[in-house]
Amino acid sequence: MRASFSDTEARLELSFVLQSIGYGLFGLFVAFLLKLVLPVALLQPAWQLKLANALRTTALFPLLGAVLLLLAQLFRFQSTRMADQVQWMRRLAFLAAIGFLLLIPLQTHAGLKLLDDGNSVELRAMRQVKQVAEEIRLAKSEAAMKRAISQLPGAPTQIQGAFTKPLDQVRAVVLDQLQPQIQRADYRLSEMRKLRLQGGLLGWITDGLAALALAVCFAAIGQLKSGGSSLLLHVLLLPDFLRFRQGQGRRSRQQVDAAWLSSLQDDEEDPGSPGPGQPPL
């Protein structure tokens, strides 16, 4: 009798330890997540990517905590309070699975937006240089030429003194030096776009696979109501459920068709003939 009581105590103690560690892991998840995502900037793509990265890197804490709570319930399965806590945890895991699925398009959109913003900055600088080159080409006076040249990156804001050569020669010299630089910058910008897109595509694929794997893990635990199947089992068994329902529909139609055929056969019999089980007149 004493050995049985000691075994029960050991089970309760182990359940309490697993439950405490599980809640501790949930606390670590919240603390690390807040540290990584604060301050909040919902509309900025950089913050959205930071949030996605924080969720992926810290998701193992609540996932392991949920598993520990499920194990703790095995050693204290008669506790209704424990069962309620586990059920709330499984509901949160259900929402977490859907959240990680939604995280895939969110982080992809944020990455594309951030890539476009980076390209836009360099594209604006390139357009500015081209606009200055156009102003140099159209300058009709020395003052207009000096004003246009001063807008070039690295040029002095004010050009002192007068030109020693005619305006057309100055224009030709400046444009001859400027055009090769514009062409090299265009080529460099194009190559940089390709490299950024390739690097971004690889990152989006790996991050998407990580989010999908976490969604599957949480779906294996997630459950909306007590006694039901988890989200993952519900998704995996859905084709079997549909086949089962279709089979039921076929069987019910066969029964109706058989009954309808029997009624037709009964109607086609001679009204004066004896029915089944009746003696002849």
PDB file of N, CA, C and O in Angstrom, residues 53 99 109 128 132 201 215 236 245 253 269:
ATOM      1  N   ASN A  53      11.148  37.082 -38.163  1.00  0.00           N
ATOM      2  CA  ASN A  53      12.360  36.403 -37.732  1.00  0.00           C
ATOM      3  C   ASN A  53      12.313  36.077 -36.241  1.00  0.00           C
ATOM      4  O   ASN A  53      12.742  34.990 -35.808  1.00  0.00           O
ATOM      5  N   GLY A  99      -1.458  31.224 -37.654  1.00  0.00           N
ATOM      6  CA  GLY A  99      -0.622  32.412 -37.710  1.00  0.00           C
ATOM      7  C   GLY A  99       0.668  32.190 -38.480  1.00  0.00           C
ATOM      8  O   GLY A  99       1.093  33.050 -39.254  1.00  0.00           O
ATOM      9  N   HIS A 109       5.948  39.481 -48.616  1.00  0.00           N
ATOM     10  CA  HIS A 109       5.555  40.834 -49.036  1.00  0.00           C
ATOM     11  C   HIS A 109       6.486  41.890 -48.434  1.00  0.00           C
ATOM     12  O   HIS A 109       6.889  42.833 -49.132  1.00  0.00           O
ATOM     13  N   GLN A 128      18.648  61.479 -60.692  1.00  0.00           N
ATOM     14  CA  GLN A 128      19.135  62.829 -60.433  1.00  0.00           C
ATOM     15  C   GLN A 128      20.361  63.155 -61.280  1.00  0.00           C
ATOM     16  O   GLN A 128      20.477  64.249 -61.843  1.00  0.00           O
ATOM     17  N   VAL A 132      20.682  66.021 -64.170  1.00  0.00           N
ATOM     18  CA  VAL A 132      21.748  67.032 -64.219  1.00  0.00           C
ATOM     19  C   VAL A 132      22.429  67.016 -65.588  1.00  0.00           C
ATOM     20  O   VAL A 132      22.744  68.073 -66.166  1.00  0.00           O
ATOM     21  N   LEU A 201      15.226  35.777 -52.821  1.00  0.00           N
ATOM     22  CA  LEU A 201      14.446  34.586 -53.173  1.00  0.00           C
ATOM     23  C   LEU A 201      14.868  33.391 -52.327  1.00  0.00           C
ATOM     24  O   LEU A 201      14.019  32.636 -51.820  1.00  0.00           O
ATOM     25  N   ALA A 215       4.195  25.673 -38.492  1.00  0.00           N
ATOM     26  CA  ALA A 215       2.737  25.569 -38.579  1.00  0.00           C
ATOM     27  C   ALA A 215       2.286  24.120 -38.449  1.00  0.00           C
ATOM     28  O   ALA A 215       1.291  23.818 -37.780  1.00  0.00           O
ATOM     29  N   LEU A 236      -5.375  15.991 -42.441  1.00  0.00           N
ATOM     30  CA  LEU A 236      -4.897  14.777 -43.089  1.00  0.00           C
ATOM     31  C   LEU A 236      -6.017  13.775 -43.322  1.00  0.00           C
ATOM     32  O   LEU A 236      -6.003  13.034 -44.304  1.00  0.00           O
ATOM     33  N   ARG A 245     -18.269  10.060 -46.675  1.00  0.00           N
ATOM     34  CA  ARG A 245     -19.556  10.700 -46.890  1.00  0.00           C
ATOM     35  C   ARG A 245     -20.103  10.376 -48.282  1.00  0.00           C
ATOM     36  O   ARG A 245     -21.305  10.147 -48.443  1.00  0.00           O
ATOM     37  N   ARG A 253     -28.656   6.323 -51.886  1.00  0.00           N
ATOM     38  CA  ARG A 253     -29.344   6.385 -53.174  1.00  0.00           C
ATOM     39  C   ARG A 253     -29.722   4.995 -53.663  1.00  0.00           C
ATOM     40  O   ARG A 253     -30.777   4.790 -54.241  1.00  0.00           O
ATOM     41  N   GLU A 269     -48.289  -5.061 -61.122  1.00  0.00           N
ATOM     42  CA  GLU A 269     -48.958  -6.350 -60.954  1.00  0.00           C
ATOM     43  C   GLU A 269     -50.460  -6.199 -61.180  1.00  0.00           C
ATOM     44  O   GLU A 269     -51.045  -5.121 -61.059  1.00  0.00           O
TER      45      GLU A 269
END
